[in-house]
XYZ file of C-alpha atoms in Angstrom:
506
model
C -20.838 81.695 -41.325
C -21.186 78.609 -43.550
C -23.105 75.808 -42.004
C -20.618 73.085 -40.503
C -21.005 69.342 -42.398
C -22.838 67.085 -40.747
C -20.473 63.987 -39.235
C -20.459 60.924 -40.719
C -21.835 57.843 -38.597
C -18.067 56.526 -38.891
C -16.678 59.882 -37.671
C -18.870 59.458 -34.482
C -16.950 56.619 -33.431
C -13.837 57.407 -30.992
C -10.821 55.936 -32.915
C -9.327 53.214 -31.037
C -5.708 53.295 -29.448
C -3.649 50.532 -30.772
C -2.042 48.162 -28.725
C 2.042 47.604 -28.962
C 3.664 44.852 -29.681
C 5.397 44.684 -26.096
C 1.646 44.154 -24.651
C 1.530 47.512 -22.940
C -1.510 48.794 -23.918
C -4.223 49.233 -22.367
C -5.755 45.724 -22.761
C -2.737 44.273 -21.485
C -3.825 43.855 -17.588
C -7.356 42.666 -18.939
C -4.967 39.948 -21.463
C -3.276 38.756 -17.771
C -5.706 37.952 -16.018
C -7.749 36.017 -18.595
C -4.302 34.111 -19.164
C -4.214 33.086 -14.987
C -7.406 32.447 -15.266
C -7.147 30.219 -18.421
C -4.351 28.145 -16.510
C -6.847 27.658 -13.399
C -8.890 26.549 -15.623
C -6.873 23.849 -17.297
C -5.217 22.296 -14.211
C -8.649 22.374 -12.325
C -10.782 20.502 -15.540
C -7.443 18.013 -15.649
C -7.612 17.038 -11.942
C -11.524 16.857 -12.071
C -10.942 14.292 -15.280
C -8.658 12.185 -13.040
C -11.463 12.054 -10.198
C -13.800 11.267 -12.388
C -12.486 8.303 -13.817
C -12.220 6.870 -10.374
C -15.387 7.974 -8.925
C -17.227 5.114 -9.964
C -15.608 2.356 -8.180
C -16.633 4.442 -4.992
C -18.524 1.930 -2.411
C -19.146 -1.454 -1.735
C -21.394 -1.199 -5.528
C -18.855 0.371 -6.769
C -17.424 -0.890 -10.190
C -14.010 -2.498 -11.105
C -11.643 -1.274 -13.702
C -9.794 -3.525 -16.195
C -6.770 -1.748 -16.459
C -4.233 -2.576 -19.577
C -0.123 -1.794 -19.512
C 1.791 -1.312 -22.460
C 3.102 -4.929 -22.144
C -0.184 -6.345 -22.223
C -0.684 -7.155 -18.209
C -4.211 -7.097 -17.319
C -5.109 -5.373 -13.855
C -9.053 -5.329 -12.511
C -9.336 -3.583 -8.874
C -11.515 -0.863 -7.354
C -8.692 -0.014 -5.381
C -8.116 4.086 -5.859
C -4.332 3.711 -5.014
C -3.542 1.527 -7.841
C -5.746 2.971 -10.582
C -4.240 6.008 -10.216
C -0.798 4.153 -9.869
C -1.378 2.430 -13.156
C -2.957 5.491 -15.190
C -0.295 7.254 -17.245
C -0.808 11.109 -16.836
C 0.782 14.329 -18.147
C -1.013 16.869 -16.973
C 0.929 18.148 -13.604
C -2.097 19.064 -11.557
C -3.649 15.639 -12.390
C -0.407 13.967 -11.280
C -1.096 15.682 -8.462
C -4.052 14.003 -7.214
C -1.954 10.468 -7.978
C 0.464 11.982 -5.602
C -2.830 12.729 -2.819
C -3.804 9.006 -3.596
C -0.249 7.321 -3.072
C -0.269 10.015 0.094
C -2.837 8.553 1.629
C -1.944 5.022 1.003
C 0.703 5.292 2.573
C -0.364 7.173 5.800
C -4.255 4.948 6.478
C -3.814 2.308 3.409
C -7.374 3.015 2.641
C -9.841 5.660 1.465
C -8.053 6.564 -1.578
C -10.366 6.549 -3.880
C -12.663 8.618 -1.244
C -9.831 11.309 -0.829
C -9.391 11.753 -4.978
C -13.535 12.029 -5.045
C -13.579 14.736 -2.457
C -10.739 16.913 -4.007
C -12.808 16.732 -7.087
C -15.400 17.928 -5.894
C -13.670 20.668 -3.679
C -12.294 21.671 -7.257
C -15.392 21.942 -9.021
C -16.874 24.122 -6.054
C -13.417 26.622 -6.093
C -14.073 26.718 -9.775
C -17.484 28.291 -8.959
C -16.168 30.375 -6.202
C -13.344 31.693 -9.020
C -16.062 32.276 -11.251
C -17.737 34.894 -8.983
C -14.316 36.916 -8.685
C -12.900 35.551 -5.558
C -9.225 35.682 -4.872
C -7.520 31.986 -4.579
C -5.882 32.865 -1.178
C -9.030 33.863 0.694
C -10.783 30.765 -0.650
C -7.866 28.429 0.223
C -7.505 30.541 4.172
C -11.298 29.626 4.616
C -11.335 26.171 3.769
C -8.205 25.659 5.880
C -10.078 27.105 8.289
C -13.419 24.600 7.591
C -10.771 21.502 7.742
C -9.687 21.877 10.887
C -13.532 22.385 11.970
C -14.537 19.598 10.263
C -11.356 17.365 12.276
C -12.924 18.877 15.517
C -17.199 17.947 14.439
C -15.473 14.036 13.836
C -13.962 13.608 17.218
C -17.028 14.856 18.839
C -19.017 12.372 16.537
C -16.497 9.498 17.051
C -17.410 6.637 19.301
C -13.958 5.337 21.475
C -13.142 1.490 21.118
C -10.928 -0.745 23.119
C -8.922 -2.973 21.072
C -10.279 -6.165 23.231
C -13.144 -5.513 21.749
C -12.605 -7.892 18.882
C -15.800 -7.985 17.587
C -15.826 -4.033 16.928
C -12.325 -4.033 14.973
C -13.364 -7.327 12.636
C -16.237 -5.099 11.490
C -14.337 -2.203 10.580
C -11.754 -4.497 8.836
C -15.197 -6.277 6.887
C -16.053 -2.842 6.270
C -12.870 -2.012 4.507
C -13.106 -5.529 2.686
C -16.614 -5.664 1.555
C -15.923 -3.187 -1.248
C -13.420 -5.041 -2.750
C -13.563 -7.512 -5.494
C -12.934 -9.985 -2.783
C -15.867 -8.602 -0.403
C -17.444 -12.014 -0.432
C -14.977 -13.468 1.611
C -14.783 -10.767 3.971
C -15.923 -12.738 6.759
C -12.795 -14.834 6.379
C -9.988 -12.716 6.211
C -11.364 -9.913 7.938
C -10.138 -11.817 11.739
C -6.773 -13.294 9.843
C -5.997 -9.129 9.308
C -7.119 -8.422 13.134
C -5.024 -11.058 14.960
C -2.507 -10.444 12.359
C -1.946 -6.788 13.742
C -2.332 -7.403 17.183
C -0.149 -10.688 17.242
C 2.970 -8.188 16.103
C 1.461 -5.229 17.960
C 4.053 -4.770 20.846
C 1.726 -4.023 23.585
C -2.409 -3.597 23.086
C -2.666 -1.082 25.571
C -0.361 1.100 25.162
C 1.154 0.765 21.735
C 0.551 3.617 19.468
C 1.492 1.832 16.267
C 2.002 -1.254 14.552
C 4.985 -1.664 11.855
C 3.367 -3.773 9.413
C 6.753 -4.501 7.411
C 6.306 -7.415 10.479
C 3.831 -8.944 8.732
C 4.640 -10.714 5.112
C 1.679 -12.307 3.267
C 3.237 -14.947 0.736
C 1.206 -15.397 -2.386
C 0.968 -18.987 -3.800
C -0.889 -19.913 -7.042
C -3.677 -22.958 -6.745
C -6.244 -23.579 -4.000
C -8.882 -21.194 -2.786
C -9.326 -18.125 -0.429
C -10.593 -20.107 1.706
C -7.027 -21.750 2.390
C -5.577 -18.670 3.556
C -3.594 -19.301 7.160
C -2.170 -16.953 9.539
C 1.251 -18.553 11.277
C 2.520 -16.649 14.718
C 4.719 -19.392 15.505
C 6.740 -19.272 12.889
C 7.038 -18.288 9.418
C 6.744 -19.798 5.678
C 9.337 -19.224 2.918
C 8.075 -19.031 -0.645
C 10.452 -22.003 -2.335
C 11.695 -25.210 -2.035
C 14.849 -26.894 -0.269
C 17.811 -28.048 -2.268
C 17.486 -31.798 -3.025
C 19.450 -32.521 -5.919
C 22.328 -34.345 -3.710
C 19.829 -36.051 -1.647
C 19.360 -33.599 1.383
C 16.546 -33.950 3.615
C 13.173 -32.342 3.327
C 11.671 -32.825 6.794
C 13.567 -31.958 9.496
C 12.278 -31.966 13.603
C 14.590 -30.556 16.275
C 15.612 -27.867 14.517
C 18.428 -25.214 15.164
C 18.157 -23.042 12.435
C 21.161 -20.774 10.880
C 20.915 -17.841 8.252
C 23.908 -17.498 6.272
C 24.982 -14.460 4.321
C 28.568 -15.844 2.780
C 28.752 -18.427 0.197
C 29.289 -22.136 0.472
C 31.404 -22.221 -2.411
C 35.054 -21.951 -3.465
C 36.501 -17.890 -4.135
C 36.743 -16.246 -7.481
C 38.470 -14.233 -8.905
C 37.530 -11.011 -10.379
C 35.037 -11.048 -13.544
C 37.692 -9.357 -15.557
C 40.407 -11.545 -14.481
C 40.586 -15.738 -15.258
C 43.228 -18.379 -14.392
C 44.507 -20.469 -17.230
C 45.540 -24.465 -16.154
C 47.843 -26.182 -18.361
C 48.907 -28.922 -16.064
C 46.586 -31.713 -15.536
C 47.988 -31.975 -11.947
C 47.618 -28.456 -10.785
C 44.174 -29.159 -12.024
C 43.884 -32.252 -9.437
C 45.298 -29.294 -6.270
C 42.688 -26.771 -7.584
C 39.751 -29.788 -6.761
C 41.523 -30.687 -3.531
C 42.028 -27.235 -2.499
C 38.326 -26.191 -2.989
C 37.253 -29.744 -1.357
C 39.336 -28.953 1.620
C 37.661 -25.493 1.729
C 34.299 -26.376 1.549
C 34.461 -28.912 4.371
C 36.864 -26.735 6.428
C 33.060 -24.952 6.820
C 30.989 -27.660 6.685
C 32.660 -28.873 9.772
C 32.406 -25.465 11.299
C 28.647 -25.571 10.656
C 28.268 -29.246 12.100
C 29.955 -27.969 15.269
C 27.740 -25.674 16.150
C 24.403 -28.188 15.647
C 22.926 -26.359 12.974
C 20.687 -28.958 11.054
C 18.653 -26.334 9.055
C 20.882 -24.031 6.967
C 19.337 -20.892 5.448
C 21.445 -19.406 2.561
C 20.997 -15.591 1.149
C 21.072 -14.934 -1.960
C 24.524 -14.162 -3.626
C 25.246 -12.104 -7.174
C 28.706 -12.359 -7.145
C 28.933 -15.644 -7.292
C 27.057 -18.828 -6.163
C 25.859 -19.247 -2.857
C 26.195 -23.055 -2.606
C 28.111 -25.832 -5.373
C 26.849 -29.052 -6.174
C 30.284 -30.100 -3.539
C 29.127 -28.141 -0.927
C 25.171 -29.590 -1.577
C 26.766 -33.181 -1.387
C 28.537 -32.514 1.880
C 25.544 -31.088 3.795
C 23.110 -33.524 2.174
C 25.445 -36.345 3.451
C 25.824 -34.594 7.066
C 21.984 -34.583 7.139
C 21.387 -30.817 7.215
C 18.541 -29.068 5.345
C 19.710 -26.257 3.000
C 17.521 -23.768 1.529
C 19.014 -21.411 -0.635
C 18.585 -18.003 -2.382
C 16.777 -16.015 0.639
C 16.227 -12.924 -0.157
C 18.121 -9.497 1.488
C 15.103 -7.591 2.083
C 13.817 -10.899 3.982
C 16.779 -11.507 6.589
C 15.384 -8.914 8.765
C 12.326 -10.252 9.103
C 13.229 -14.311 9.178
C 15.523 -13.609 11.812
C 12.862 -11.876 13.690
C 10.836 -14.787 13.176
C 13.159 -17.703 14.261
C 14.571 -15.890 16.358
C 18.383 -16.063 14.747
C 20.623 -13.705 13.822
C 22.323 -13.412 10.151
C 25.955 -14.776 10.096
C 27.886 -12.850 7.746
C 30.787 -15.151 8.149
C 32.151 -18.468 8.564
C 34.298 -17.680 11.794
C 31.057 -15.796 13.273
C 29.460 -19.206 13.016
C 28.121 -19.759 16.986
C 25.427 -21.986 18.940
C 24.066 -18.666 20.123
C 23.543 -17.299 16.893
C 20.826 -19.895 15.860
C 17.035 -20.249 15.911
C 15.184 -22.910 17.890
C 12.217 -24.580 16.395
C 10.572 -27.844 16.731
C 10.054 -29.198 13.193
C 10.776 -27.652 9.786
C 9.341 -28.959 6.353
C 8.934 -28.958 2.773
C 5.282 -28.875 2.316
C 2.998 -28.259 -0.763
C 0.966 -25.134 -1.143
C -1.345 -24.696 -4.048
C 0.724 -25.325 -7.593
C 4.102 -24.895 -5.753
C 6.355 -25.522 -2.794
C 6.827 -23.650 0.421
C 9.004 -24.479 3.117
C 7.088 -24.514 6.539
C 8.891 -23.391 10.447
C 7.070 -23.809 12.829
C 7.003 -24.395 16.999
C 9.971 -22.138 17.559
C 10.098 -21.240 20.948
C 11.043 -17.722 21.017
C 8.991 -16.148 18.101
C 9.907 -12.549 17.738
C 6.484 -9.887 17.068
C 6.299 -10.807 13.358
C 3.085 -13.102 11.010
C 3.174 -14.776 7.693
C -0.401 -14.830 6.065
C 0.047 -17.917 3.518
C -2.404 -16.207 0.586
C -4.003 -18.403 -1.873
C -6.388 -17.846 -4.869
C -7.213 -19.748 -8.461
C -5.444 -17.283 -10.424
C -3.254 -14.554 -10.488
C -5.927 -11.769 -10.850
C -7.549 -12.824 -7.974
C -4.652 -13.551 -5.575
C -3.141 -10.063 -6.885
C -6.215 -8.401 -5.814
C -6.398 -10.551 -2.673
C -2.915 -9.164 -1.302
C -3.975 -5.556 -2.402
C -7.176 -5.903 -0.293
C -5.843 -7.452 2.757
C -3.154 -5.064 2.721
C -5.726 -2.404 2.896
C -7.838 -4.277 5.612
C -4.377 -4.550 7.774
C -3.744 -0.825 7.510
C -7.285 -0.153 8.893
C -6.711 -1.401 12.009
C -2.957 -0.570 12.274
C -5.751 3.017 12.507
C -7.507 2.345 14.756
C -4.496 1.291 17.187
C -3.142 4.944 16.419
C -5.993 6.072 16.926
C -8.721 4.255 18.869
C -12.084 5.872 17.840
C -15.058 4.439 15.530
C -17.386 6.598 13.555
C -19.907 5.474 11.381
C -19.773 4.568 7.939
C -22.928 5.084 4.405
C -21.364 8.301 4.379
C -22.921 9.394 7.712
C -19.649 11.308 8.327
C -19.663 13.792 4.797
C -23.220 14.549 5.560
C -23.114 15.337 9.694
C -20.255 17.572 8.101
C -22.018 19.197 5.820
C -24.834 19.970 8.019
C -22.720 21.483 11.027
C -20.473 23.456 8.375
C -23.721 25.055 7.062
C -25.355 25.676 9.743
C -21.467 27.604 11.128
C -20.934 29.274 7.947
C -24.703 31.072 8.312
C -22.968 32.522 11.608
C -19.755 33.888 9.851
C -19.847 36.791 8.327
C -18.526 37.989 4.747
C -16.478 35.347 2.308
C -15.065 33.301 4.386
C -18.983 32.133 5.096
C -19.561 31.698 1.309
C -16.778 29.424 1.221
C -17.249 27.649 4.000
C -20.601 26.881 2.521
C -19.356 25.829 -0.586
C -16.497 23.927 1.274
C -19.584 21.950 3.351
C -21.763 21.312 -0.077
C -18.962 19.672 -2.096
C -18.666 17.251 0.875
C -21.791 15.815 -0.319
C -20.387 14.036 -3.258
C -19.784 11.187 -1.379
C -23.262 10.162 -0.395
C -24.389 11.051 -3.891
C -21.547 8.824 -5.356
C -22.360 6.303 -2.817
C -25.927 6.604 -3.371
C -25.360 6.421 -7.474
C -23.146 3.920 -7.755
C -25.611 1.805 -6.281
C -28.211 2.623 -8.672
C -30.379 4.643 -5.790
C -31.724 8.093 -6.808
C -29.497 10.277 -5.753
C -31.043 13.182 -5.614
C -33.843 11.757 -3.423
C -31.415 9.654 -0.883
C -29.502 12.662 -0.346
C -33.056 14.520 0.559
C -33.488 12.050 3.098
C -29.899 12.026 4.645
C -30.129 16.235 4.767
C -33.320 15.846 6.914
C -32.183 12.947 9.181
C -28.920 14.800 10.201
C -31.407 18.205 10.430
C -33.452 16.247 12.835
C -30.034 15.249 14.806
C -29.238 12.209 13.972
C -25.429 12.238 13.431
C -25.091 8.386 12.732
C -27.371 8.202 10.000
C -26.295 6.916 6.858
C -26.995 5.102 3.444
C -27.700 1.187 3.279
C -27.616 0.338 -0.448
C -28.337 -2.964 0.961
C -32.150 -2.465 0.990
């Protein structure tokens, strides 16, 4: 038999199958997953992005950002909630972590740039664990599972605190403060925030939370920090009183009344008018409207009301230059355009209730208070009630600063230093602070995921090593060596002590 011809090196190679067009070949479940995968990828380098734009205004060294709008407003804070509020992001998953920050604001006021650090990091760690071919629902079960452990290591580490112990709660509230861009007056407002809360808190001992809509900080341009005041005996409105007819601006004695119907003659409807041809129907329209407007006045005089408070109206206007006359000559103090979203809380204050009409006008509807006045606050006016007799559970903080920046930030931060211990009378416990917390966790996680056996171990491990970013943020951010600080931590938790944390003040 002939000899057979020797194959070719290309004949040697097995021919491969092509794939179809509908993506059913054999390449096609290998194509899938590299597309999930892909989109893991994408939402997981977004979010990390986010975090780590706001990572380095972590801590008390932390620095601020200048933030820039569209319009041209100018916004420097450190405060996590509003950088992320202000950033303008596409991405879904990032928007997510602006949604964990605005979360979090709203349920403790603070932390939020801590919480948007930490899911960062837990991030970059479930990248690694996806990496190694684990499946997304046994690494999510497992750190479930190492959150609620980590809930249950705090409370054993926690110290509890009394809130009579005033001293204790004005350093957590200094804590919250000192890493602000207004931490050098922390000493300051720090005990305005404290007996703020516990002025409107119903009862110390056995309330278990504070509303702090009962608390309104008013924000006037000119003077210092310094000249911040807390009032519990009555409130301060951010305007003037009405003098153009002459009314008063001081006013002692005071029964106060808070109006929500207008001191001014009907109209019609906007898309209806009334034409006048006669010069004496003229004269009965401005004798009719006179004769309305006192019909009230005398209604209000009846009653004793000397201090009239009138809300704002849109439909048409709340007092006349008639109706201004008649109460200015009457001696009664008007103050108009009082805002809706204010009655509530002024009539909590004064202890009044809103009238909402002029036959509803009563003695027992007023406020009592011993002096009300016009008084001058920084680089505008603010009317001033105070001494009434039956304040309701409600503070005014009268906030001052040299410029807007400054008094912006100011309300930001206090706001933040009030919801801190609105915390602590939910929940009364103290644990301590350098980030002796992320690293006690990190060592009791490690030392219960060596225990556990199979992956939800290697998660839990990886769960308790990206806790660490927030000593080695703290400890960067304050120009420390990371690295080395972190060392140090490791082996003073390893020796057992669970309070043990970073001073960057050294």
């Amino acid at each position: 038999a002939p000899p057979r011809p020797a194959l070719s090196p290309a004949n040697t190679q097995p021919k491969a199958r092509p794939a179809t067009m509908s993506g059913k070949g054999d390449n096609s479940k290998f194509q899938g997953n590299e597309q999930q995968k892909d989109v893991r990828s994408s939402n997981i380098v977004a979010a990390k992005a986010v975090a780590n734009c706001v990572r380095t205004s972590l801590g008390p060294k932390g620095m601020d950002k200048m933030i820039t709008s569209p319009s041209g407003e100018v916004t420097i804070t450190n405060d996590g909630a509003t950088i992320m509020g202000k950033m303008e992001v596409q991405h879904p998953a990032a928007k997510m972590l602006m949604d964990l920050s605005a979360a979090q604001d709203v349920e403790a006021g603070d932390g939020t740039t801590s919480v948007v650090v930490i899911c960062g990091a837990l991030l970059g760690a479930s990248e690694r664990l996806l990496s190694r071919g684990l499946h997304p629902s046994v690494i999510s079960k497992a750190w479930q599972k190492a959150a609620a452990m980590s809930a249950g290591i705090l409370e054993k580490c926690a110290i509890p605190v009394d809130l009579s112990d005033r001293k204790s709660i004005i350093q957590t509230a200094s804590t919250s403060l000192n890493s602000k861009v207004i931490g050098g007056y922390s000493d300051f407002l720090a005990p305005l925030a404290v007996d703020a809360v516990l002025t409107v808190c119903e009862d110390v001992k056995s309330a278990t939370t504070v509303d702090l809509d009962d608390i309104k900080i008013v924000k006037k341009m000119g003077g210092t920090l310094e000249d911040t005041e807390l009032i519990t005996d009555g409130l301060v409105l951010d305007q003037g009183c009405i003098k153009s007819a002459g009314g008063p601006t001081k006013m002692e004695n005071c029964k106060i009344a808070l109006i929500q119907f207008c001191l001014s003659a009907p109209k019609t409807d906007m898309e209806n008018s009334v034409i006048v041809a006669d010069s004496a129907q003229i004269d009965r329209i401005f004798r009719e409207e006179r004769r309305y407007i006192l019909k009230m006045i005398k209604k209000i005089l009846k009653s004793g009301c000397n201090v009239l408070l009138v809300q704002k109206s849109i439909l048409r206007d709340a007092t006349n230059q008639l109706s201004q006359h008649y109460l200015a000559k009457k001696n009664i103090m008007l103050c108009t355009d009082i805002e809706r979203k204010d009655v509530e809380f002024i009539c909590k204050s004064v202890g009044c209730k809103p009238i909402a009409s002029i036959d509803a006008f009563e003695p027992e509807a007023l406020g009592t208070a011993k002096s009300v006045i016009e008084d001058t606050s920084g680089n505008g006016k603010v009317i001033r009630i105070s001494g009434v007799q039956n304040p309701g559970k409600a503070a005014t903080i009268l906030l001052n600063a040299s410029n807007r920046l400054v008094l912006d930030e100011a309300e930001r931060s206090l706001h933040d230093a009030l919801c801190v211990v609105r915390c602590l009378v939910k929940k009364r416990f103290l644990t301590a602070g350098g980030a002796a917390n992320e690293a006690e966790l990190t060592h009791q996680l490690s030392k219960l995921a060596q225990s556990m056996q199979g992956v939800e171990g290697y998660c839990t491990a990886a769960f308790a090593e990206a806790l660490e970013v927030i000593p080695y943020t703290l400890a960067e951010n304050a120009g420390l060596h990371p690295i080395k600080i972190v060392t140090e931590l490791r082996k003073e938790h390893a020796a057992g002590n669970a309070k043990a944390g970073i001073n960057i003040k050294k």
